[in-house]
Short mmCIF file of C-alpha atoms and ligand atoms in Angstrom, two decimals:
data_model
loop_
_atom_site.label_atom_id
_atom_site.label_comp_id
_atom_site.label_asym_id
_atom_site.label_seq_id
_atom_site.Cartn_x
_atom_site.Cartn_y
_atom_site.Cartn_z
CA UNK A 1 -13.66 -6.80 -36.11
CA UNK A 2 -12.75 -7.41 -32.44
CA UNK A 3 -9.82 -5.74 -30.84
CA UNK A 4 -7.08 -7.64 -28.46
CA UNK A 5 -7.64 -7.23 -25.01
CA UNK A 6 -4.36 -6.13 -22.48
CA UNK A 7 -4.75 -7.14 -19.13
CA UNK A 8 -2.10 -5.60 -16.65
CA UNK A 9 -2.29 -7.19 -13.06
CA UNK A 10 -0.85 -4.89 -10.34
CA UNK A 11 -1.38 -1.10 -10.32
CA UNK A 12 1.73 0.11 -8.94
CA UNK A 13 4.71 2.39 -9.83
CA UNK A 14 4.76 0.08 -13.13
CA UNK A 15 1.45 -0.68 -14.07
CA UNK A 16 -0.11 2.38 -13.38
CA UNK A 17 2.11 4.38 -15.98
CA UNK A 18 1.72 1.46 -18.39
CA UNK A 19 -2.10 1.27 -18.46
CA UNK A 20 -2.14 5.16 -18.66
CA UNK A 21 0.01 5.27 -21.78
CA UNK A 22 -1.76 2.29 -23.15
CA UNK A 23 -5.11 3.83 -22.68
CA UNK A 24 -4.26 6.94 -24.11
CA UNK A 25 -2.48 5.29 -27.03
CA UNK A 26 -4.53 2.44 -27.73
CA UNK A 27 -7.85 2.42 -25.47
CA UNK A 28 -9.00 5.87 -26.78
CA UNK A 29 -8.65 5.18 -30.31
CA UNK A 30 -10.72 1.78 -30.05
CA UNK A 31 -7.32 -0.22 -30.94
CA UNK A 32 -7.39 -2.08 -27.93
CA UNK A 33 -9.08 -3.15 -24.74
CA UNK A 34 -6.90 -2.48 -21.44
CA UNK A 35 -7.92 -3.84 -18.24
CA UNK A 36 -5.99 -2.81 -15.04
CA UNK A 37 -6.30 -5.44 -12.09
CA UNK A 38 -5.60 -4.52 -8.32
CA UNK A 39 -6.55 -5.81 -5.37
CA UNK A 40 -6.95 -2.31 -3.86
CA UNK A 41 -9.55 0.51 -5.03
CA UNK A 42 -6.58 3.12 -4.87
CA UNK A 43 -2.98 3.76 -5.75
CA UNK A 44 -0.60 5.39 -3.32
CA UNK A 45 2.84 5.85 -4.29
CA UNK A 46 4.80 3.73 -1.98
CA UNK A 47 8.01 6.15 -1.42
CA UNK A 48 4.91 7.84 0.76
CA UNK A 49 4.48 5.05 3.09
CA UNK A 50 6.65 6.05 5.78
CA UNK A 51 4.48 9.45 5.97
CA UNK A 52 1.41 7.33 6.41
CA UNK A 53 3.11 5.27 8.92
CA UNK A 54 3.78 8.25 11.09
CA UNK A 55 0.59 9.93 10.73
CA UNK A 56 2.20 12.95 8.59
CA UNK A 57 0.40 12.21 5.38
CA UNK A 58 -3.25 11.10 5.36
CA UNK A 59 -3.57 8.51 2.64
CA UNK A 60 -6.98 9.45 1.93
CA UNK A 61 -5.76 12.81 0.37
CA UNK A 62 -2.94 11.51 -1.91
CA UNK A 63 -4.24 8.37 -3.32
CA UNK A 64 -5.46 8.08 -6.57
CA UNK A 65 -8.80 6.01 -7.28
CA UNK A 66 -8.42 3.89 -9.92
CA UNK A 67 -11.75 3.87 -11.34
CA UNK A 68 -11.82 7.37 -11.73
CA UNK A 69 -7.99 7.51 -13.47
CA UNK A 70 -9.42 4.45 -15.64
CA UNK A 71 -12.10 6.72 -16.99
CA UNK A 72 -9.97 9.83 -17.74
CA UNK A 73 -7.29 7.79 -19.30
CA UNK A 74 -8.91 5.35 -21.71
CA UNK A 75 -8.41 1.90 -19.75
CA UNK A 76 -11.10 -0.17 -17.72
CA UNK A 77 -10.36 -1.05 -13.77
CA UNK A 78 -11.46 -4.29 -12.51
CA UNK A 79 -10.74 -4.94 -8.79
CA UNK A 80 -9.65 -8.29 -7.52
CA UNK A 81 -6.85 -10.20 -6.08
CA UNK A 82 -5.16 -12.79 -8.91
CA UNK A 83 -5.43 -16.09 -7.34
CA UNK A 84 -5.30 -18.23 -10.75
CA UNK A 85 -3.90 -18.26 -14.33
CA UNK A 86 -4.64 -20.48 -17.04
CA UNK A 87 -2.23 -20.01 -19.71
CA UNK A 88 -3.79 -22.26 -22.21
CA UNK A 89 -7.23 -20.88 -21.66
CA UNK A 90 -5.82 -17.27 -21.51
CA UNK A 91 -8.12 -16.55 -18.25
CA UNK A 92 -7.23 -14.78 -15.15
CA UNK A 93 -9.20 -15.64 -11.94
CA UNK A 94 -10.10 -13.13 -9.19
CA UNK A 95 -10.71 -13.86 -5.47
CA UNK A 96 -14.03 -13.22 -4.47
CA UNK A 97 -14.45 -9.71 -2.78
CA UNK A 98 -15.52 -9.49 1.05
CA UNK A 99 -16.33 -6.39 3.07
CA UNK A 100 -14.99 -5.83 6.31
CA UNK A 101 -17.39 -8.10 7.85
CA UNK A 102 -16.34 -10.88 5.58
CA UNK A 103 -19.69 -10.80 3.75
CA UNK A 104 -18.98 -11.49 -0.19
CA UNK A 105 -19.59 -8.47 -2.36
CA UNK A 106 -18.57 -9.92 -5.60
CA UNK A 107 -17.77 -13.59 -6.29
CA UNK A 108 -14.72 -15.07 -8.00
CA UNK A 109 -14.39 -14.41 -11.67
CA UNK A 110 -12.75 -15.31 -14.70
CA UNK A 111 -11.16 -12.52 -16.86
CA UNK A 112 -9.95 -13.50 -20.47
CA UNK A 113 -7.10 -11.96 -21.85
CA UNK A 114 -4.80 -11.73 -25.56
CA UNK A 115 -1.96 -10.27 -23.87
CA UNK A 116 -0.94 -10.47 -20.01
CA UNK A 117 1.40 -7.87 -18.16
CA UNK A 118 2.10 -9.11 -14.44
CA UNK A 119 3.45 -6.14 -12.41
CA UNK A 120 2.70 -7.21 -8.98
CA UNK A 121 5.78 -5.75 -7.32
CA UNK A 122 7.60 -7.13 -4.35
CA UNK A 123 7.40 -7.45 -0.86
CA UNK A 124 10.22 -7.11 1.97
CA UNK A 125 12.35 -10.41 2.65
CA UNK A 126 12.69 -11.74 6.19
CA UNK A 127 15.18 -13.95 5.21
CA UNK A 128 13.19 -16.69 7.45
CA UNK A 129 14.36 -14.84 10.73
CA UNK A 130 12.96 -16.34 13.33
CA UNK A 131 9.85 -14.10 14.94
CA UNK A 132 10.14 -11.30 12.48
CA UNK A 133 7.15 -12.30 10.57
CA UNK A 134 5.00 -12.88 13.64
CA UNK A 135 6.49 -9.34 15.82
CA UNK A 136 7.43 -6.95 13.40
CA UNK A 137 5.83 -4.20 11.03
CA UNK A 138 6.35 -4.20 7.22
CA UNK A 139 5.92 -1.13 4.95
CA UNK A 140 5.19 -2.67 1.80
CA UNK A 141 1.43 -1.62 1.68
CA UNK A 142 -1.04 1.39 2.89
CA UNK A 143 -2.47 -1.43 5.03
CA UNK A 144 0.40 -2.28 6.90
CA UNK A 145 1.55 1.50 6.92
CA UNK A 146 -1.83 2.26 8.62
CA UNK A 147 -1.38 -0.46 10.98
CA UNK A 148 1.72 0.90 11.85
CA UNK A 149 0.28 4.12 12.83
CA UNK A 150 -2.56 2.88 14.89
CA UNK A 151 -0.02 0.61 17.13
CA UNK A 152 2.20 3.61 17.39
CA UNK A 153 -0.60 5.73 18.60
CA UNK A 154 -1.62 3.07 21.15
CA UNK A 155 1.91 2.75 22.59
CA UNK A 156 1.59 6.54 23.07
CA UNK A 157 -1.67 5.98 25.01
CA UNK A 158 0.01 3.26 27.05
CA UNK A 159 3.06 5.32 27.95
CA UNK A 160 0.55 8.03 28.68
CA UNK A 161 -1.11 5.89 31.76
CA UNK A 162 -1.06 7.40 35.21
CA UNK A 163 0.73 4.88 36.49
CA UNK A 164 3.78 5.16 33.69
CA UNK A 165 7.04 6.16 34.50
CA UNK A 166 7.81 9.43 32.91
CA UNK A 167 11.32 8.43 32.72
CA UNK A 168 10.78 5.46 30.63
CA UNK A 169 12.30 5.61 27.27
CA UNK A 170 10.40 4.16 24.24
CA UNK A 171 13.00 2.56 21.66
CA UNK A 172 12.06 1.68 18.12
CA UNK A 173 13.79 -0.62 15.78
CA UNK A 174 14.01 0.04 12.38
CA UNK A 175 15.91 -2.64 10.23
CA UNK A 176 17.23 -1.41 6.97
CA UNK A 177 19.09 2.14 6.60
CA UNK A 178 17.93 2.86 3.33
CA UNK A 179 16.09 5.76 1.85
CA UNK A 180 12.79 4.49 3.62
CA UNK A 181 14.52 3.50 7.05
CA UNK A 182 16.29 6.76 7.48
CA UNK A 183 13.15 8.81 6.66
CA UNK A 184 10.91 6.83 8.83
CA UNK A 185 13.61 7.51 11.58
CA UNK A 186 13.37 11.28 10.83
CA UNK A 187 9.61 11.14 10.82
CA UNK A 188 9.40 9.30 14.19
CA UNK A 189 11.61 11.78 15.70
CA UNK A 190 9.10 14.83 14.14
CA UNK A 191 6.05 12.75 15.13
CA UNK A 192 7.60 12.33 18.89
CA UNK A 193 7.75 15.78 19.00
CA UNK A 194 4.13 16.51 17.86
CA UNK A 195 2.68 14.13 19.97
CA UNK A 196 4.38 15.49 22.89
CA UNK A 197 3.08 18.90 22.17
CA UNK A 198 -0.31 17.27 22.32
CA UNK A 199 0.24 16.24 25.81
CA UNK A 200 1.95 12.74 25.36
CA UNK A 201 4.67 13.87 27.91
CA UNK A 202 6.53 10.52 28.17
CA UNK A 203 7.94 10.22 24.69
CA UNK A 204 9.68 13.77 24.29
CA UNK A 205 11.88 14.41 21.61
CA UNK A 206 15.18 14.08 23.91
CA UNK A 207 13.90 10.71 25.29
CA UNK A 208 12.99 9.04 22.39
CA UNK A 209 15.46 7.03 20.38
CA UNK A 210 15.10 4.97 17.02
CA UNK A 211 17.62 2.62 16.23
C1 FAD B 1 8.21 2.34 1.88
C2 FAD B 1 9.13 2.60 0.82
C3 FAD B 1 9.55 3.09 0.24
C4 FAD B 1 10.34 3.53 -1.15
N1 FAD B 1 10.99 4.42 -1.53
C5 FAD B 1 11.54 4.70 -2.91
C6 FAD B 1 12.15 5.87 -3.39
O1 FAD B 1 12.16 6.79 -2.62
N2 FAD B 1 12.40 5.79 -4.60
C7 FAD B 1 12.44 4.71 -5.31
O2 FAD B 1 12.66 4.91 -6.42
N3 FAD B 1 11.82 3.47 -4.83
C8 FAD B 1 11.52 3.62 -3.73
N4 FAD B 1 10.71 2.31 -3.42
C9 FAD B 1 10.85 1.55 -4.25
C10 FAD B 1 9.48 1.36 -5.09
O3 FAD B 1 8.27 2.03 -4.40
C11 FAD B 1 9.05 0.37 -5.92
O4 FAD B 1 10.50 -0.31 -6.48
C12 FAD B 1 7.98 0.35 -7.12
O5 FAD B 1 6.71 0.46 -6.13
C13 FAD B 1 7.88 -0.88 -7.37
O6 FAD B 1 6.77 -0.62 -8.71
P1 FAD B 1 6.13 -2.11 -9.01
O7 FAD B 1 4.84 -1.67 -10.03
O8 FAD B 1 6.85 -3.04 -9.49
O9 FAD B 1 5.17 -2.68 -7.63
P2 FAD B 1 4.05 -1.78 -6.84
O10 FAD B 1 4.40 -0.23 -6.84
O11 FAD B 1 4.91 -2.69 -5.71
O12 FAD B 1 3.04 -2.13 -7.27
C14 FAD B 1 2.35 -3.69 -7.10
C15 FAD B 1 0.76 -3.57 -7.30
O13 FAD B 1 0.23 -5.04 -7.56
C16 FAD B 1 -1.05 -5.03 -6.74
N5 FAD B 1 -0.87 -6.39 -6.40
C17 FAD B 1 -0.15 -7.35 -5.47
N6 FAD B 1 -0.19 -8.56 -5.83
C18 FAD B 1 -1.64 -8.63 -6.45
C19 FAD B 1 -2.44 -9.65 -6.52
N7 FAD B 1 -2.27 -10.99 -6.56
N8 FAD B 1 -3.52 -9.30 -7.25
C20 FAD B 1 -4.12 -7.59 -7.68
N9 FAD B 1 -3.01 -7.19 -7.52
C21 FAD B 1 -2.02 -7.27 -6.84
C22 FAD B 1 -0.94 -4.34 -5.57
O14 FAD B 1 -1.71 -3.82 -4.75
C23 FAD B 1 0.07 -2.86 -5.95
O15 FAD B 1 -0.96 -2.28 -6.27
C24 FAD B 1 9.92 2.08 -2.02
C25 FAD B 1 9.27 1.20 -1.35
C26 FAD B 1 8.85 1.25 -0.51
C27 FAD B 1 7.93 0.03 0.34
#
């Protein structure tokens, strides 16, 4: 007798919890096949992204490997980005996986399902404000947090150049004073002190300002 296949797309806070419970309750007992699909190989708890952005947290130390977690909890993991859905045929299409050089690692794939759960989360809304998407950093994914961290270190490098006026003050603007914005401001303050202790003199704690 065939068992139903339950596919969950998105291994974030909601999806990961769901496949873990389904896997333990149904997958391990062979009552259903549970499949998690995510575009990333690992999960990191999003509320930690501001720590990744400032370099306080090495995401490699805190992230969970979906493959290993799946094995331990009775579900299967299929890496890929959802790019198509055929509700009549009950199939998903996953985009090809490319390596850093753009070479194809895995081609486009079709994945059948009996029950489908979409838990792909959300991203920040820029409300169409001109210039925001081109010029601002966002903190919705580990990749974006990492990009911010690299940019921040590059700015420190520039400010440390011999020709740089040591009195110049760098201003970081943070839009959104919720938990993430406030915690990011505090982490940036700490990061500026730490980098100062490493010899990056211009951005001293008393001359840095996050607004
Ligand atoms: C910086 C930050 C700080 C936060 N701090 C807090 C906090 O302190 N407290 C709190 O309660 N909440 C906080 N939140 C909100 C909380 O993280 C979200 O509410 C929660 O993560 C939503 O869970 P989710 O499962 O719906 O989506 P997410 O956790 O966003 O997961 C979505 C998943 O779907 C995957 N995905 C997306 N599109 C595709 C696709 N096409 N194909 C395959 N996979 C896809 C993504 O890779 C991701 O793994 C914070 C959010 C952010 C960004």
